[in-house]
Short mmCIF file of C-alpha atoms in Angstrom, two decimals:
data_model
loop_
_atom_site.label_atom_id
_atom_site.label_comp_id
_atom_site.label_asym_id
_atom_site.label_seq_id
_atom_site.Cartn_x
_atom_site.Cartn_y
_atom_site.Cartn_z
CA MET A 27 68.12 104.53 134.52
CA LYS A 28 65.84 102.40 136.70
CA LYS A 29 63.04 102.83 134.10
CA THR A 30 65.35 101.73 131.33
CA LYS A 31 66.46 98.65 133.33
CA SER A 32 62.86 97.74 134.01
CA ILE A 33 61.95 97.94 130.31
CA LEU A 34 64.92 95.70 129.40
CA ILE A 35 63.97 93.14 131.97
CA GLY A 36 60.35 93.23 130.74
CA MET A 37 61.46 92.80 127.11
CA ALA A 38 63.66 89.86 128.09
CA PHE A 39 60.75 88.24 129.93
CA LEU A 40 58.43 88.71 126.97
CA ALA A 41 60.94 87.06 124.69
CA LEU A 42 60.49 83.87 126.74
CA ILE A 43 56.69 83.82 126.03
CA PRO A 44 55.74 81.96 122.87
CA VAL A 45 54.10 84.08 120.21
CA THR A 46 50.43 83.14 119.69
CA GLY A 47 50.09 80.83 116.75
CA GLN A 48 53.82 80.24 116.43
CA THR A 49 54.42 76.52 116.19
CA GLU A 50 57.29 74.09 115.52
CA ILE A 51 58.02 70.39 115.52
CA LEU A 52 61.69 69.73 115.45
CA ALA A 53 63.27 66.53 114.06
CA MET A 54 66.74 65.19 113.73
CA VAL A 55 67.63 63.87 110.30
CA ASN A 56 70.91 62.12 109.61
CA TYR A 57 72.03 62.61 106.05
CA GLU A 58 74.81 61.83 103.64
CA SER A 59 75.74 63.26 100.23
CA LYS A 60 74.63 61.49 97.06
CA PRO A 61 77.54 59.60 95.34
CA GLN A 62 78.07 62.31 92.68
CA THR A 63 78.74 65.07 95.20
CA PRO A 64 81.69 65.62 97.59
CA ARG A 65 81.39 63.19 100.52
CA ARG A 66 79.56 64.78 103.44
CA GLU A 67 77.63 63.55 106.45
CA GLY A 68 75.78 65.17 109.32
CA ILE A 69 72.69 65.37 111.53
CA ALA A 70 70.31 68.27 110.67
CA ILE A 71 67.76 69.61 113.07
CA ILE A 72 64.85 70.60 110.91
CA ASP A 73 61.36 72.00 111.49
CA VAL A 74 58.71 69.63 110.03
CA ASP A 75 55.61 71.49 111.21
CA PRO A 76 53.74 72.63 108.09
CA LYS A 77 52.22 75.50 110.10
CA SER A 78 55.53 76.84 111.22
CA LYS A 79 57.15 79.89 109.61
CA ASN A 80 60.37 77.82 109.58
CA PHE A 81 58.82 74.81 107.93
CA GLY A 82 61.37 72.74 105.99
CA LYS A 83 64.33 74.88 107.28
CA ILE A 84 67.49 73.38 108.79
CA LEU A 85 67.90 75.23 112.12
CA ASN A 86 71.13 73.48 113.21
CA ASN A 87 73.68 71.15 111.74
CA ILE A 88 75.95 68.67 113.45
CA PRO A 89 78.81 67.44 111.20
CA LEU A 90 79.68 63.74 111.29
CA PRO A 91 82.87 62.01 110.08
CA ASP A 92 82.51 61.53 106.30
CA ASP A 93 83.34 57.83 106.56
CA LEU A 94 80.72 57.01 109.23
CA VAL A 95 77.76 56.13 106.99
CA ALA A 96 75.39 56.99 109.83
CA HIS A 97 72.22 54.82 109.53
CA HIS A 98 69.75 55.06 112.43
CA ILE A 99 69.20 57.18 115.51
CA PHE A 100 67.69 55.63 118.67
CA TYR A 101 66.88 57.22 122.04
CA ASN A 102 67.42 55.51 125.40
CA LYS A 103 64.36 55.20 127.67
CA ASP A 104 64.69 58.61 129.35
CA LEU A 105 65.59 60.37 126.12
CA SER A 106 68.77 61.64 127.66
CA LYS A 107 71.03 60.09 125.01
CA ALA A 108 70.72 59.50 121.25
CA TYR A 109 72.65 56.53 119.74
CA ILE A 110 73.67 56.61 116.13
CA THR A 111 74.38 53.25 114.36
CA SER A 112 76.52 53.19 111.24
CA LEU A 113 77.37 51.12 108.21
CA GLY A 114 80.91 52.36 107.95
CA ASN A 115 83.65 53.32 110.31
CA GLY A 116 82.70 52.89 113.98
CA ALA A 117 79.64 50.84 114.90
CA LEU A 118 78.10 53.17 117.45
CA HIS A 119 78.23 56.83 118.51
CA VAL A 120 76.29 58.48 121.33
CA MET A 121 75.11 62.09 121.80
CA ASN A 122 74.23 63.58 125.16
CA MET A 123 70.83 65.28 124.61
CA LYS A 124 70.99 67.20 127.85
CA HIS A 125 74.11 69.10 126.80
CA VAL A 126 74.02 71.92 124.24
CA PRO A 127 75.91 72.31 122.02
CA TYR A 128 75.57 68.60 121.16
CA HIS A 129 78.71 66.51 121.16
CA ILE A 130 79.07 63.07 119.63
CA GLU A 131 81.31 60.44 121.15
CA LYS A 132 82.45 57.16 119.57
CA ILE A 133 81.81 53.91 121.48
CA ASP A 134 84.51 51.33 120.78
CA ILE A 135 83.00 48.00 119.79
CA PRO A 136 85.51 46.07 117.77
CA GLU A 137 83.29 42.96 117.71
CA CYS A 138 80.59 44.86 115.75
CA LYS A 139 80.54 45.78 112.10
CA VAL A 140 77.71 47.37 110.19
CA SER A 141 75.47 48.20 113.19
CA GLU A 142 71.75 48.47 112.60
CA ASP A 143 69.08 48.50 115.26
CA MET A 144 68.96 48.91 119.07
CA VAL A 145 66.58 48.20 121.90
CA PHE A 146 66.81 49.22 125.55
CA SER A 147 65.61 47.49 128.76
CA ASP A 148 62.79 49.20 130.64
CA ASP A 149 65.15 50.02 133.58
CA ASN A 150 67.46 51.86 131.06
CA LYS A 151 70.43 49.76 132.27
CA THR A 152 71.03 47.61 129.15
CA TRP A 153 71.01 47.95 125.41
CA HIS A 154 71.18 45.30 122.67
CA LEU A 155 72.66 46.18 119.19
CA THR A 156 72.37 44.14 116.02
CA CYS A 157 75.54 43.91 113.93
CA MET A 158 74.80 42.82 110.39
CA GLY A 159 78.41 42.64 109.25
CA THR A 160 79.63 40.38 112.03
CA SER A 161 76.36 38.39 112.44
CA ASN A 162 76.03 38.94 116.17
CA VAL A 163 74.24 40.98 118.80
CA ILE A 164 76.17 43.16 121.25
CA VAL A 165 74.84 43.66 124.80
CA GLY A 166 75.93 46.86 126.40
CA ASN A 167 75.72 48.74 129.75
CA ALA A 168 73.37 51.65 129.00
CA GLN A 169 74.92 53.75 131.78
CA SER A 170 78.58 53.47 130.90
CA ASP A 171 78.00 52.48 127.26
CA GLN A 172 80.52 49.69 127.54
CA PRO A 173 79.87 46.43 125.64
CA ILE A 174 79.51 43.51 128.18
CA LYS A 175 78.53 40.53 126.05
CA VAL A 176 78.51 39.18 122.51
CA ILE A 177 75.61 36.90 121.42
CA ALA A 178 76.27 34.70 118.33
CA ALA A 179 75.15 31.38 117.06
CA GLU A 180 75.85 29.37 113.88
CA SER A 181 74.42 25.85 113.63
CA LYS A 182 72.00 23.97 111.42
CA THR A 183 69.10 24.58 113.81
CA THR A 184 69.79 28.00 115.39
CA HIS A 185 71.75 30.88 113.98
CA ILE A 186 72.16 34.65 114.04
CA ARG A 187 72.94 35.73 110.50
CA TYR A 188 73.02 39.29 109.12
CA PRO A 189 70.85 40.55 111.96
CA HIS A 190 68.99 43.85 111.34
CA GLY A 191 65.72 44.26 113.18
CA ILE A 192 65.38 43.50 116.88
CA GLY A 193 62.49 43.46 119.34
CA LEU A 194 62.60 43.10 123.11
CA GLN A 195 59.66 41.83 125.23
CA GLU A 196 60.86 41.79 128.84
CA ASN A 197 57.72 40.33 130.46
CA ILE A 198 58.44 37.06 128.69
CA ASP A 199 62.26 37.48 128.70
CA ARG A 200 62.61 37.24 124.99
CA ILE A 201 64.44 39.03 122.15
CA MET A 202 63.66 38.47 118.44
CA VAL A 203 66.13 39.32 115.67
CA THR A 204 65.75 39.17 111.90
CA SER A 205 68.05 37.79 109.18
CA THR A 206 68.37 40.32 106.36
CA ILE A 207 71.21 40.50 103.82
CA ARG A 208 75.03 40.25 103.59
CA PRO A 209 75.95 43.93 103.80
CA SER A 210 78.99 43.75 101.53
CA ASP A 211 77.01 43.13 98.40
CA LEU A 212 73.33 42.97 99.56
CA GLY A 213 73.36 39.31 98.75
CA ASP A 214 72.55 36.02 100.52
CA PRO A 215 69.17 37.23 101.85
CA GLY A 216 67.88 35.45 104.98
CA GLU A 217 64.48 34.00 105.65
CA THR A 218 64.34 33.59 109.44
CA VAL A 219 63.94 35.22 112.83
CA THR A 220 65.87 33.97 115.85
CA VAL A 221 64.59 34.00 119.46
CA ILE A 222 66.96 34.81 122.31
CA GLU A 223 66.52 34.62 126.06
CA ALA A 224 66.99 38.25 127.06
CA SER A 225 68.34 37.70 130.61
CA SER A 226 70.95 35.12 129.70
CA GLY A 227 71.64 35.76 126.07
CA ASN A 228 71.05 32.11 125.27
CA VAL A 229 69.98 31.55 121.64
CA LEU A 230 66.81 29.43 121.82
CA SER A 231 65.41 28.86 118.36
CA THR A 232 65.39 29.96 114.67
CA HIS A 233 62.18 30.06 112.60
CA LYS A 234 61.67 30.25 108.84
CA LEU A 235 59.15 32.95 107.73
CA SER A 236 58.34 31.80 104.20
CA ASP A 237 56.15 29.16 102.52
CA LYS A 238 58.60 28.94 99.59
CA PRO A 239 61.33 26.39 99.35
CA SER A 240 64.64 27.37 100.99
CA PRO A 241 66.57 29.51 100.32
CA SER A 242 63.46 31.66 99.73
CA GLY A 243 65.47 34.92 99.98
CA VAL A 244 62.62 36.85 101.64
CA ALA A 245 64.98 38.88 103.81
CA THR A 246 63.28 39.46 107.15
CA VAL A 247 64.09 43.06 108.01
CA GLU A 248 62.18 44.48 111.01
CA ALA A 249 60.74 42.84 114.14
CA VAL A 250 58.66 45.10 116.34
CA PHE A 251 56.49 44.12 119.35
CA LEU A 252 53.04 45.65 119.62
CA PRO A 253 52.99 47.58 122.87
CA GLU A 254 50.67 46.23 125.57
CA ALA A 255 49.60 43.27 123.46
CA ASN A 256 48.21 40.28 125.42
CA PRO A 257 49.44 37.73 124.61
CA PRO A 258 52.66 39.42 123.41
CA LEU A 259 52.88 39.73 119.63
CA ALA A 260 55.56 40.82 117.18
CA TYR A 261 55.16 42.00 113.59
CA ILE A 262 57.89 41.17 111.14
CA THR A 263 58.45 42.55 107.59
CA THR A 264 60.08 40.59 104.81
CA MET A 265 61.94 43.04 102.57
CA PHE A 266 62.16 40.85 99.45
CA GLY A 267 59.18 38.59 100.28
CA GLY A 268 56.80 41.59 100.32
CA THR A 269 54.94 40.28 103.39
CA ILE A 270 54.07 40.95 107.01
CA TRP A 271 54.27 38.06 109.47
CA THR A 272 53.15 37.82 113.14
CA GLY A 273 54.81 35.98 116.01
CA GLN A 274 52.33 35.50 118.83
CA TRP A 275 53.48 34.20 122.22
CA ASN A 276 52.18 30.81 123.16
CA ALA A 277 52.39 30.68 127.00
CA ALA A 278 51.77 27.00 127.14
CA ASN A 279 54.70 26.21 124.93
CA LYS A 280 56.82 29.23 125.98
CA ALA A 281 57.35 29.85 122.21
CA PHE A 282 56.07 31.95 119.38
CA ASP A 283 53.52 30.88 116.78
CA PHE A 284 54.40 32.45 113.39
CA GLU A 285 52.05 33.03 110.52
CA GLN A 286 51.78 35.27 107.45
CA ALA A 287 49.47 38.24 108.03
CA TYR A 288 49.56 40.31 104.82
CA GLU A 289 51.14 40.42 101.34
CA PHE A 290 51.92 43.63 99.44
CA ASN A 291 52.60 42.09 95.97
CA PRO A 292 48.93 42.27 94.82
CA LEU A 293 49.13 46.06 95.51
CA THR A 294 52.16 46.31 93.15
CA GLN A 295 54.18 47.47 96.22
CA SER A 296 57.46 45.94 97.28
CA VAL A 297 60.18 46.24 99.90
CA PRO A 298 58.16 46.72 103.08
CA LEU A 299 60.40 48.10 105.76
CA GLU A 300 59.46 49.97 108.94
CA ILE A 301 56.63 49.29 111.42
CA TYR A 302 54.88 51.87 113.63
CA PHE A 303 51.74 52.11 115.83
CA ASN A 304 49.41 54.91 116.96
CA HIS A 305 48.88 55.91 120.58
CA LYS A 306 45.91 53.63 121.03
CA HIS A 307 47.73 50.69 119.39
CA ASP A 308 44.73 49.97 117.13
CA ARG A 309 46.43 51.06 113.99
CA MET A 310 49.68 50.03 112.40
CA TYR A 311 51.72 51.89 109.75
CA ILE A 312 54.15 50.21 107.39
CA THR A 313 56.34 51.84 104.72
CA THR A 314 57.08 50.17 101.36
CA ALA A 315 60.12 51.67 99.61
CA LYS A 316 59.20 50.76 96.02
CA PRO A 317 57.53 52.75 94.58
CA GLY A 318 57.05 54.52 97.96
CA TYR A 319 53.92 54.29 100.26
CA LEU A 320 52.79 54.72 103.79
CA ASN A 321 50.32 51.95 104.47
CA VAL A 322 47.66 52.32 107.21
CA PHE A 323 46.24 49.21 108.81
CA ASP A 324 43.36 48.67 111.30
CA ILE A 325 44.40 46.08 113.91
CA SER A 326 41.55 46.78 116.37
CA GLN A 327 39.50 43.78 115.16
CA SER A 328 42.36 41.33 114.68
CA VAL A 329 46.05 41.74 115.39
CA LEU A 330 46.71 38.56 113.37
CA LYS A 331 44.90 39.72 110.23
CA PRO A 332 45.42 43.54 109.73
CA THR A 333 42.94 45.30 107.54
CA LEU A 334 44.38 47.80 105.06
CA LEU A 335 42.70 51.16 105.30
CA LYS A 336 44.74 53.22 102.97
CA SER A 337 47.99 53.17 100.91
CA ILE A 338 49.24 56.77 100.73
CA PRO A 339 51.77 57.59 97.96
CA THR A 340 54.91 59.28 99.26
CA ALA A 341 58.04 59.24 97.06
CA ALA A 342 60.60 56.60 96.03
CA GLY A 343 62.24 54.94 98.97
CA ALA A 344 59.70 55.44 101.78
CA HIS A 345 61.51 54.33 104.83
CA HIS A 346 61.36 55.89 108.33
CA VAL A 347 58.39 57.82 109.66
CA VAL A 348 57.69 60.24 112.58
CA PHE A 349 54.28 61.36 113.81
CA SER A 350 53.44 64.68 115.36
CA PRO A 351 52.48 64.42 119.02
CA ASP A 352 48.77 64.84 118.25
CA GLU A 353 49.11 62.31 115.41
CA HIS A 354 47.78 64.82 112.91
CA TYR A 355 50.82 64.60 110.68
CA ALA A 356 53.14 61.83 109.51
CA ILE A 357 56.48 62.81 108.05
CA VAL A 358 58.02 60.07 105.82
CA GLU A 359 61.73 59.96 104.96
CA ASN A 360 62.15 58.86 101.35
CA ASN A 361 65.51 57.15 100.89
CA PHE A 362 66.60 53.55 101.25
CA LEU A 363 70.35 53.04 101.03
CA ASP A 364 70.49 55.33 97.96
CA LEU A 365 69.30 52.31 95.91
CA PRO A 366 67.98 52.86 92.40
CA ASP A 367 64.29 53.85 92.33
CA MET A 368 64.35 54.15 96.12
CA ASN A 369 66.33 57.32 96.70
CA ASP A 370 64.10 60.30 96.14
CA GLY A 371 65.68 62.21 99.09
CA SER A 372 62.58 64.13 100.12
CA LEU A 373 60.42 64.15 103.29
CA THR A 374 56.75 63.64 102.66
CA VAL A 375 54.26 65.36 104.99
CA ILE A 376 50.85 63.52 105.28
CA ASP A 377 47.59 64.77 106.88
CA MET A 378 46.53 61.68 108.78
CA ALA A 379 42.93 62.92 109.12
CA THR A 380 42.46 62.89 105.42
CA PHE A 381 45.25 60.41 104.41
CA GLU A 382 46.44 62.96 101.90
CA LYS A 383 50.00 64.19 101.08
CA ILE A 384 49.99 67.92 101.82
CA ALA A 385 53.69 68.90 101.38
CA SER A 386 57.14 67.72 100.31
CA ILE A 387 60.31 68.90 102.08
CA ASP A 388 63.00 68.93 99.43
CA THR A 389 65.54 70.68 101.54
CA PHE A 390 68.09 67.82 101.38
CA LYS A 391 67.66 66.70 97.81
CA LYS A 392 68.14 70.24 96.58
CA GLN A 393 71.62 70.17 98.24
CA GLY A 394 72.54 66.78 96.74
CA LEU A 395 71.94 65.05 100.05
CA ASN A 396 70.02 61.92 101.03
CA PRO A 397 68.28 61.62 104.36
CA ASN A 398 68.85 58.19 105.96
CA SER A 399 66.52 58.37 108.94
CA ILE A 400 64.38 60.80 111.01
CA ILE A 401 63.47 60.99 114.68
CA LEU A 402 61.63 63.82 116.55
CA MET A 403 63.64 65.77 119.12
CA PRO A 404 62.90 64.67 122.71
CA LYS A 405 60.34 67.40 123.36
CA TRP A 406 58.11 65.91 120.62
CA HIS A 407 59.14 62.26 120.63
CA HIS A 408 56.45 59.76 121.77
CA ASP A 409 57.17 56.45 120.09
CA THR A 410 56.85 53.66 122.68
CA ALA A 411 57.50 50.71 120.20
CA HIS A 412 61.06 51.65 119.28
#
C-alpha cells in the first residue's frame, strides 16, 4: 500500500514537469460570427506556437453576450485584469486574470458609447477610455473600475471627435487622442489629434495631420508613444490618408511638433492601422489592412524618418499583432470590422528572422468566425507600448 502511494505521488510530481521539447504560446482572441451565420461572440484561448502539438487549437472558450460586439482587449499594468471594449451593448467589461475559471463583469458607463482604446497610468490607479460614439474620453479608477470623469470638447479650435487611438506620456503630463470616423456609418472621417493635460483632463490643443485642404478625411486612427524616447515622441497612423505622422515633444514650447514621416500609397498599400515596437525600440511594425501586410521599419537611425525594411504579405484585413517573447514569431490577426476585402478571418504566423510567412491559422474562418483582436496571455505578454 505504501509503495503504491509512493508511486502515485511520484507520478503526480512528474506530471508537473514540462516534457522536453513541449512548447506553447497562448493567446486570447475575441471573435464574432460572420454576418451569414447565427450570431455568436466569445474569447478563445488558442495556442499560436508553430512548434506546439496544439498549434492552432482552441484550448478554452469564454462565451460573450451576442450583442456585445467585443472589439479590443487591454491589460492593466500588472496584468491582473483584462478589459474588453465593445462597439455594441455595454462599453466596457473586465476579466480577473487571477481567477480561474475566468469571469467577465460589465462596467456601467452610460456616458460612453462605442468604446475603443485604453491606456493606464504607471501606478495602475487610473485608466482612460476613448468613446467614439459619444466623442469623449472617460477617466476611471483602475482599482474600483468606476468612472470618475468625462473629458469632452467641441469648439472651433479644440475638439474631441470620434476618438479612437489614445497615447499617454506621464513624464510630460500629456494624452493624445485621434479623430477617426463616425461609427454609425463610418462617415465624416477626422483629420486631427487632440492633446490633453493628463493630470487635470484639460483639453489643450487640436492639430491637423494632413497637407490636403480640409476636410481631408484622412481619419487619424492610432496614436502610440515610442517607449523611452527622448524627447518623447508619438507615431500616428491615418487610416484613409495612408500615412504615418510623428508628434515630437518640444520642451521649450511645451507642445508637440507634427510632421509626416511615411506614406504607404506608393506601395499600393492602404488603411494603415496598428503600431508596435520591438524590445530594443529600434524597429517599428505597422499593419496595413488592404490588401494585408506587416511592415517592418528601422527607426534606429532616425525616429522621424523610419526606413522600410520589409513589407510582409499576410491576408486581407491585417490588423492586430502579437510577438512571441523571444520575438522570433509575429502572429497577425486578419480582419478589420468585417469590411469587404479586409475580412479574411485567419491568423498569419511570420518568422521574423527571415521575414517570411510560415503558417496560417484558419481555425476561426473555418467555423464562420472573424477574429477581432489578439493579445498574448499574461505569461507571454511583453508589450510595453500598449
